CSV table of N, CA and C in Angstrom, one decimal:
chain,number,residue,atom,x,y,z
A,58,MET,N,27.4,-21.1,78.3
A,58,MET,CA,27.1,-20.9,79.7
A,58,MET,C,26.7,-19.4,79.9
A,59,ALA,N,25.6,-19.2,80.6
A,59,ALA,CA,25.1,-17.9,80.8
A,59,ALA,C,25.9,-17.2,82.0
A,60,GLU,N,26.1,-15.9,81.9
A,60,GLU,CA,26.8,-15.2,82.9
A,60,GLU,C,25.9,-14.9,84.1
A,61,PRO,N,26.4,-14.9,85.3
A,61,PRO,CA,25.5,-14.5,86.4
A,61,PRO,C,25.1,-13.1,86.3
A,62,ASP,N,23.9,-12.8,86.9
A,62,ASP,CA,23.4,-11.4,86.8
A,62,ASP,C,24.4,-10.4,87.3
A,63,GLY,N,24.6,-9.3,86.5
A,63,GLY,CA,25.5,-8.3,86.8
A,63,GLY,C,26.9,-8.4,86.2
A,64,VAL,N,27.2,-9.6,85.6
A,64,VAL,CA,28.5,-9.8,85.0
A,64,VAL,C,28.4,-9.3,83.6
A,65,SER,N,29.3,-8.5,83.2
A,65,SER,CA,29.3,-7.9,81.9
A,65,SER,C,30.0,-8.8,80.8
A,66,GLY,N,30.7,-9.8,81.3
A,66,GLY,CA,31.4,-10.7,80.4
A,66,GLY,C,32.8,-10.2,80.0
A,67,ALA,N,33.2,-9.0,80.4
A,67,ALA,CA,34.5,-8.5,80.1
A,67,ALA,C,35.5,-9.1,81.1
A,68,VAL,N,36.6,-9.6,80.6
A,68,VAL,CA,37.6,-10.2,81.4
A,68,VAL,C,39.0,-9.5,81.1
A,69,VAL,N,39.7,-9.1,82.2
A,69,VAL,CA,41.0,-8.6,82.0
A,69,VAL,C,42.0,-9.6,82.5
A,70,ALA,N,42.9,-10.0,81.6
A,70,ALA,CA,43.8,-11.1,81.8
A,70,ALA,C,44.9,-10.8,82.9
A,71,GLN,N,45.3,-11.8,83.6
A,71,GLN,CA,46.4,-11.7,84.6
A,71,GLN,C,47.5,-12.6,84.1
A,72,PRO,N,48.7,-12.0,84.0
A,72,PRO,CA,49.9,-12.9,83.6
A,72,PRO,C,50.0,-14.1,84.5
A,73,ARG,N,50.2,-15.2,83.9
A,73,ARG,CA,50.3,-16.5,84.7
A,73,ARG,C,51.6,-16.4,85.6
A,74,GLY,N,51.4,-17.0,86.8
A,74,GLY,CA,52.5,-17.0,87.7
A,74,GLY,C,52.6,-15.8,88.6
A,75,GLN,N,51.8,-14.7,88.2
A,75,GLN,CA,51.9,-13.5,89.0
A,75,GLN,C,50.8,-13.5,90.0
A,76,LYS,N,51.1,-13.2,91.3
A,76,LYS,CA,50.2,-13.1,92.3
A,76,LYS,C,49.8,-11.7,92.6
A,77,PHE,N,48.5,-11.4,92.6
A,77,PHE,CA,48.0,-10.1,92.8
A,77,PHE,C,47.5,-9.9,94.3
A,78,GLU,N,47.9,-8.8,94.9
A,78,GLU,CA,47.3,-8.5,96.2
A,78,GLU,C,45.9,-7.9,96.0
A,79,THR,N,45.7,-7.2,94.9
A,79,THR,CA,44.5,-6.6,94.7
A,79,THR,C,43.5,-7.6,94.1
A,80,MET,N,42.4,-7.8,94.8
A,80,MET,CA,41.4,-8.7,94.4
A,80,MET,C,40.2,-8.0,93.8
A,81,ALA,N,40.1,-6.7,93.9
A,81,ALA,CA,39.0,-5.9,93.4
A,81,ALA,C,39.5,-4.5,93.0
A,82,ILE,N,39.0,-4.0,91.9
A,82,ILE,CA,39.4,-2.7,91.4
A,82,ILE,C,38.0,-2.0,91.1
A,83,LEU,N,37.8,-0.9,91.8
A,83,LEU,CA,36.6,-0.1,91.6
A,83,LEU,C,36.8,1.0,90.7
A,84,LEU,N,36.1,1.1,89.6
A,84,LEU,CA,36.2,2.2,88.7
A,84,LEU,C,35.0,3.1,88.8
A,85,ILE,N,35.3,4.4,89.1
A,85,ILE,CA,34.3,5.4,89.3
A,85,ILE,C,34.5,6.6,88.5
A,86,GLN,N,33.4,7.2,88.0
A,86,GLN,CA,33.4,8.5,87.4
A,86,GLN,C,32.2,9.2,87.9
A,87,PRO,N,32.3,10.1,88.9
A,87,PRO,CA,31.2,10.8,89.6
A,87,PRO,C,30.4,11.7,88.7
A,88,SER,N,31.0,12.3,87.7
A,88,SER,CA,30.3,13.3,86.9
A,88,SER,C,30.6,13.1,85.4
A,89,LYS,N,30.0,13.9,84.6
A,89,LYS,CA,30.2,13.7,83.1
A,89,LYS,C,31.6,14.1,82.7
A,90,HIS,N,32.3,14.8,83.5
A,90,HIS,CA,33.7,15.2,83.1
A,90,HIS,C,34.7,14.1,83.3
A,91,ASP,N,35.4,13.8,82.2
A,91,ASP,CA,36.3,12.7,82.2
A,91,ASP,C,37.4,12.9,83.2
A,92,SER,N,37.7,14.1,83.6
A,92,SER,CA,38.7,14.3,84.6
A,92,SER,C,38.4,13.8,86.0
A,93,THR,N,37.1,13.4,86.2
A,93,THR,CA,36.7,12.9,87.5
A,93,THR,C,36.8,11.3,87.6
A,94,ARG,N,37.3,10.7,86.5
A,94,ARG,CA,37.5,9.3,86.5
A,94,ARG,C,38.6,8.9,87.5
A,95,SER,N,38.4,7.8,88.3
A,95,SER,CA,39.4,7.3,89.2
A,95,SER,C,39.2,5.8,89.4
A,96,TYR,N,40.1,5.2,90.1
A,96,TYR,CA,40.0,3.8,90.4
A,96,TYR,C,40.6,3.6,91.8
A,97,GLN,N,40.1,2.6,92.5
A,97,GLN,CA,40.6,2.3,93.8
A,97,GLN,C,40.9,0.8,93.9
A,98,ASN,N,42.0,0.4,94.4
A,98,ASN,CA,42.3,-1.1,94.6
A,98,ASN,C,41.9,-1.5,96.0
A,99,PHE,N,41.4,-2.7,96.1
A,99,PHE,CA,40.9,-3.3,97.4
A,99,PHE,C,41.4,-4.8,97.4
A,100,ARG,N,41.6,-5.2,98.6
A,100,ARG,CA,41.9,-6.6,98.8
A,100,ARG,C,40.7,-7.6,98.7
A,101,THR,N,39.5,-7.0,99.0
A,101,THR,CA,38.3,-7.8,98.8
A,101,THR,C,37.2,-6.9,98.3
A,102,PRO,N,36.2,-7.5,97.6
A,102,PRO,CA,35.1,-6.7,97.2
A,102,PRO,C,34.4,-6.0,98.4
A,103,SER,N,34.3,-6.7,99.6
A,103,SER,CA,33.7,-6.1,100.7
A,103,SER,C,34.3,-4.7,101.1
A,104,GLU,N,35.6,-4.6,100.9
A,104,GLU,CA,36.3,-3.4,101.2
A,104,GLU,C,35.8,-2.3,100.2
A,105,ALA,N,35.5,-2.7,99.0
A,105,ALA,CA,35.0,-1.7,98.0
A,105,ALA,C,33.6,-1.3,98.4
A,106,TRP,N,32.8,-2.2,98.9
A,106,TRP,CA,31.4,-1.8,99.3
A,106,TRP,C,31.5,-0.8,100.5
A,107,GLU,N,32.4,-1.1,101.4
A,107,GLU,CA,32.6,-0.2,102.6
A,107,GLU,C,33.1,1.2,102.1
A,108,TYR,N,34.0,1.2,101.1
A,108,TYR,CA,34.5,2.5,100.5
A,108,TYR,C,33.3,3.3,100.0
A,109,LEU,N,32.4,2.6,99.2
A,109,LEU,CA,31.2,3.3,98.6
A,109,LEU,C,30.3,3.8,99.7
A,110,LEU,N,30.1,3.1,100.8
A,110,LEU,CA,29.3,3.5,101.9
A,110,LEU,C,29.9,4.7,102.6
A,111,ARG,N,31.2,4.7,102.8
A,111,ARG,CA,31.9,5.8,103.4
A,111,ARG,C,31.9,7.1,102.5
A,112,SER,N,32.0,6.9,101.2
A,112,SER,CA,31.9,8.0,100.3
A,112,SER,C,30.5,8.6,100.3
A,113,PHE,N,29.5,7.8,100.4
A,113,PHE,CA,28.1,8.3,100.5
A,113,PHE,C,27.9,9.1,101.8
A,114,GLU,N,28.4,8.5,102.9
A,114,GLU,CA,28.2,9.2,104.2
A,114,GLU,C,29.0,10.5,104.2
A,115,THR,N,30.2,10.5,103.6
A,115,THR,CA,31.0,11.8,103.5
A,115,THR,C,30.2,12.8,102.7
A,116,ARG,N,29.6,12.4,101.6
A,116,ARG,CA,28.8,13.3,100.8
A,116,ARG,C,27.6,13.8,101.6
A,117,LEU,N,26.9,13.0,102.4
A,117,LEU,CA,25.8,13.5,103.3
A,117,LEU,C,26.3,14.5,104.3
A,118,ARG,N,27.5,14.3,104.9
A,118,ARG,CA,28.0,15.2,105.8
A,118,ARG,C,28.4,16.6,105.2
A,119,GLU,N,28.9,16.5,103.9
A,119,GLU,CA,29.1,17.7,103.2
A,119,GLU,C,27.9,18.5,102.9
A,120,LEU,N,26.8,17.8,102.6
A,120,LEU,CA,25.5,18.4,102.3
A,120,LEU,C,24.8,18.9,103.6
A,121,ASN,N,25.2,18.4,104.7
A,121,ASN,CA,24.5,18.7,106.0
A,121,ASN,C,25.6,19.0,107.1
A,122,PRO,N,26.4,20.0,106.9
A,122,PRO,CA,27.6,20.2,107.8
A,122,PRO,C,27.2,20.5,109.2
A,123,THR,N,26.0,20.9,109.5
A,123,THR,CA,25.7,21.2,110.9
A,123,THR,C,25.0,20.1,111.6
A,124,ALA,N,24.7,19.0,110.9
A,124,ALA,CA,24.1,17.8,111.5
A,124,ALA,C,25.2,17.1,112.3
A,125,GLY,N,24.8,16.7,113.5
A,125,GLY,CA,25.7,15.9,114.4
A,125,GLY,C,26.0,14.5,113.8
A,126,SER,N,25.0,13.9,113.2
A,126,SER,CA,25.2,12.6,112.6
A,126,SER,C,24.3,12.5,111.4
A,127,VAL,N,24.6,11.5,110.6
A,127,VAL,CA,23.8,11.3,109.4
A,127,VAL,C,23.1,10.0,109.4
A,128,SER,N,21.9,10.0,108.8
A,128,SER,CA,21.2,8.7,108.7
A,128,SER,C,20.5,8.7,107.3
A,129,TYR,N,20.3,7.6,106.8
A,129,TYR,CA,19.8,7.5,105.4
A,129,TYR,C,19.1,6.1,105.2
A,130,GLY,N,18.3,6.1,104.2
A,130,GLY,CA,17.6,4.9,103.8
A,130,GLY,C,18.2,4.3,102.5
A,131,GLU,N,17.6,3.2,102.2
A,131,GLU,CA,18.0,2.4,101.0
A,131,GLU,C,17.8,3.3,99.7
A,132,THR,N,16.8,4.0,99.7
A,132,THR,CA,16.5,4.9,98.5
A,132,THR,C,17.6,5.9,98.2
A,133,ALA,N,18.0,6.6,99.3
A,133,ALA,CA,19.0,7.6,99.2
A,133,ALA,C,20.3,7.0,98.8
A,134,LEU,N,20.7,5.9,99.3
A,134,LEU,CA,21.9,5.2,99.0
A,134,LEU,C,21.9,4.8,97.5
A,135,THR,N,20.8,4.2,97.1
A,135,THR,CA,20.6,3.7,95.7
A,135,THR,C,20.7,4.9,94.8
A,136,GLN,N,20.1,6.0,95.1
A,136,GLN,CA,20.2,7.2,94.3
A,136,GLN,C,21.6,7.7,94.1
A,137,PHE,N,22.4,7.7,95.2
A,137,PHE,CA,23.8,8.1,95.2
A,137,PHE,C,24.5,7.3,94.2
A,138,LEU,N,24.4,5.9,94.3
A,138,LEU,CA,25.1,5.0,93.4
A,138,LEU,C,24.6,5.2,91.9
A,139,ASP,N,23.3,5.4,91.7
A,139,ASP,CA,22.8,5.6,90.4
A,139,ASP,C,23.2,6.9,89.7
A,140,ASP,N,23.5,7.9,90.6
A,140,ASP,CA,23.9,9.3,90.1
A,140,ASP,C,25.3,9.3,89.6
A,141,LEU,N,26.1,8.3,90.0
A,141,LEU,CA,27.5,8.3,89.5
A,141,LEU,C,27.5,8.0,88.0
A,142,LYS,N,28.2,8.8,87.2
A,142,LYS,CA,28.3,8.6,85.7
A,142,LYS,C,28.7,7.2,85.3
A,143,GLU,N,29.7,6.7,86.0
A,143,GLU,CA,30.2,5.3,85.7
A,143,GLU,C,30.5,4.7,87.0
A,144,LEU,N,30.2,3.4,87.1
A,144,LEU,CA,30.5,2.6,88.3
A,144,LEU,C,30.6,1.1,87.9
A,145,VAL,N,31.9,0.6,88.0
A,145,VAL,CA,32.2,-0.7,87.6
A,145,VAL,C,33.2,-1.3,88.6
A,146,ILE,N,33.1,-2.6,88.8
A,146,ILE,CA,34.1,-3.2,89.7
A,146,ILE,C,34.7,-4.4,88.9
A,147,LEU,N,36.0,-4.6,89.0
A,147,LEU,CA,36.7,-5.7,88.4
A,147,LEU,C,37.1,-6.6,89.6
A,148,VAL,N,36.6,-7.8,89.6
A,148,VAL,CA,36.9,-8.8,90.7
A,148,VAL,C,37.8,-9.9,90.2
A,149,HIS,N,38.8,-10.2,90.9
A,149,HIS,CA,39.8,-11.2,90.5
A,149,HIS,C,39.1,-12.6,90.6
A,150,ASP,N,39.2,-13.4,89.5
A,150,ASP,CA,38.7,-14.7,89.5
A,150,ASP,C,40.0,-15.6,89.4
A,151,PRO,N,40.4,-16.3,90.5
A,151,PRO,CA,41.6,-17.1,90.5
A,151,PRO,C,41.5,-18.3,89.5
A,152,GLU,N,40.4,-18.8,89.2
A,152,GLU,CA,40.3,-19.9,88.3
A,152,GLU,C,40.5,-19.5,86.9
A,153,LEU,N,40.2,-18.2,86.5
A,153,LEU,CA,40.4,-17.7,85.2
A,153,LEU,C,41.8,-17.0,85.1
A,154,HIS,N,42.4,-16.7,86.2
A,154,HIS,CA,43.6,-15.9,86.2
A,154,HIS,C,43.3,-14.6,85.5
A,155,ALA,N,42.2,-14.0,85.9
A,155,ALA,CA,41.7,-12.7,85.2
A,155,ALA,C,40.7,-12.0,86.2
A,156,TYR,N,40.4,-10.8,85.8
A,156,TYR,CA,39.4,-10.0,86.5
A,156,TYR,C,38.1,-10.1,85.7
A,157,ARG,N,37.0,-10.3,86.4
A,157,ARG,CA,35.7,-10.2,85.8
A,157,ARG,C,35.1,-8.8,86.1
A,158,SER,N,34.4,-8.3,85.2
A,158,SER,CA,33.8,-7.0,85.3
A,158,SER,C,32.3,-7.1,85.7
A,159,TYR,N,31.9,-6.4,86.7
A,159,TYR,CA,30.5,-6.4,87.2
A,159,TYR,C,29.9,-5.0,87.1
A,160,ASP,N,28.7,-4.9,86.8
A,160,ASP,CA,28.0,-3.6,86.5
A,160,ASP,C,27.4,-2.9,87.7
A,161,ARG,N,26.8,-1.8,87.5
A,161,ARG,CA,26.2,-1.0,88.6
A,161,ARG,C,25.1,-1.7,89.3
A,162,LYS,N,24.3,-2.5,88.6
A,162,LYS,CA,23.2,-3.2,89.2
A,162,LYS,C,23.8,-4.2,90.2
A,163,TYR,N,24.8,-4.9,89.9
A,163,TYR,CA,25.4,-5.9,90.8
A,163,TYR,C,26.0,-5.1,92.0
A,164,ILE,N,26.7,-4.0,91.7
A,164,ILE,CA,27.4,-3.3,92.8
A,164,ILE,C,26.3,-2.8,93.8
A,165,ARG,N,25.2,-2.2,93.2
A,165,ARG,CA,24.2,-1.7,94.0
A,165,ARG,C,23.6,-2.7,95.0
A,166,GLN,N,23.4,-3.9,94.5
A,166,GLN,CA,22.8,-5.0,95.3
A,166,GLN,C,23.9,-5.4,96.4
A,167,GLN,N,25.1,-5.5,96.0
A,167,GLN,CA,26.2,-5.9,96.9
A,167,GLN,C,26.3,-4.9,98.1
A,168,VAL,N,26.3,-3.6,97.7
A,168,VAL,CA,26.4,-2.6,98.7
A,168,VAL,C,25.2,-2.6,99.7
A,169,LEU,N,24.0,-2.8,99.2
A,169,LEU,CA,22.9,-2.9,100.0
A,169,LEU,C,22.9,-4.1,100.9
A,170,ASP,N,23.3,-5.2,100.4
A,170,ASP,CA,23.5,-6.4,101.2
A,170,ASP,C,24.6,-6.2,102.3
A,171,HIS,N,25.7,-5.6,101.9
A,171,HIS,CA,26.7,-5.3,102.9
A,171,HIS,C,26.2,-4.4,104.0
A,172,LEU,N,25.5,-3.4,103.6
A,172,LEU,CA,24.9,-2.5,104.6
A,172,LEU,C,24.0,-3.2,105.6
A,173,VAL,N,23.2,-4.1,105.2
A,173,VAL,CA,22.3,-4.9,106.0
A,173,VAL,C,23.2,-5.7,107.0
A,174,THR,N,24.3,-6.3,106.6
A,174,THR,CA,25.1,-7.1,107.5
A,174,THR,C,25.8,-6.2,108.6
A,175,MET,N,25.9,-4.9,108.3
A,175,MET,CA,26.5,-4.0,109.3
A,175,MET,C,25.5,-3.4,110.3
A,176,LEU,N,24.2,-3.5,110.0
A,176,LEU,CA,23.2,-2.9,110.9
A,176,LEU,C,23.0,-3.8,112.1
A,177,PRO,N,22.7,-3.1,113.3
A,177,PRO,CA,22.4,-3.9,114.4
A,177,PRO,C,21.1,-4.7,114.2
A,178,PRO,N,20.9,-5.8,114.9
A,178,PRO,CA,19.6,-6.5,114.7
A,178,PRO,C,18.4,-5.6,115.2
A,179,PRO,N,17.3,-5.7,114.5
A,179,PRO,CA,16.1,-4.8,114.8
A,179,PRO,C,15.6,-5.1,116.2
A,180,ALA,N,15.2,-4.1,116.9
A,180,ALA,CA,14.6,-4.3,118.2
A,180,ALA,C,13.3,-5.1,118.0
A,181,ALA,N,12.9,-5.7,119.1
A,181,ALA,CA,11.6,-6.5,119.1
A,181,ALA,C,10.5,-5.6,118.7
A,182,GLY,N,9.7,-6.1,117.7
A,182,GLY,CA,8.5,-5.3,117.3
A,182,GLY,C,8.8,-4.3,116.2
A,183,SER,N,10.1,-4.0,115.8
A,183,SER,CA,10.3,-3.0,114.8
A,183,SER,C,10.2,-3.6,113.4
A,184,GLY,N,10.1,-2.8,112.4
A,184,GLY,CA,9.8,-3.2,111.1
A,184,GLY,C,11.1,-3.5,110.3
A,185,GLY,N,12.3,-3.4,110.9
A,185,GLY,CA,13.5,-3.7,110.2
A,185,GLY,C,14.1,-2.5,109.6
A,186,PRO,N,15.1,-2.6,108.7
A,186,PRO,CA,15.8,-1.4,108.1
A,186,PRO,C,14.9,-0.5,107.4
A,187,ASP,N,15.2,0.7,107.3
A,187,ASP,CA,14.5,1.7,106.5
A,187,ASP,C,14.5,1.4,105.1
A,188,LYS,N,13.4,1.3,104.4
A,188,LYS,CA,13.4,1.0,103.0
A,188,LYS,C,13.0,2.3,102.2
A,189,ALA,N,12.9,3.4,102.9
A,189,ALA,CA,12.4,4.6,102.3
A,189,ALA,C,13.5,5.2,101.4
């Protein structure tokens, strides 16, 4: 059976009978330095996507401290995610009683899809979200 796009095939086992509150674990290493490795636990993958969006927006505010608000396009968000040295998410699969590992490509698409669901509907006659 072929794995869905973005699934690395790695599975982390869950002890039988143990119920996990954490349904997603995001593993991040922002730079080449091992000391920057970290992980965050989330109840849902959507919470992880929101965390990545907030992290990106925080970074934009740090780079533009005098700006009253920040705006960005798909390209800038994608570049932020691609610039992270490591980016992996482990998502709990209750049928396997284990976590499945998903790669950067999968995460990037999920974050972009999540962002689109958060945007207000385009005004009549507009071209939709910024793809720049």
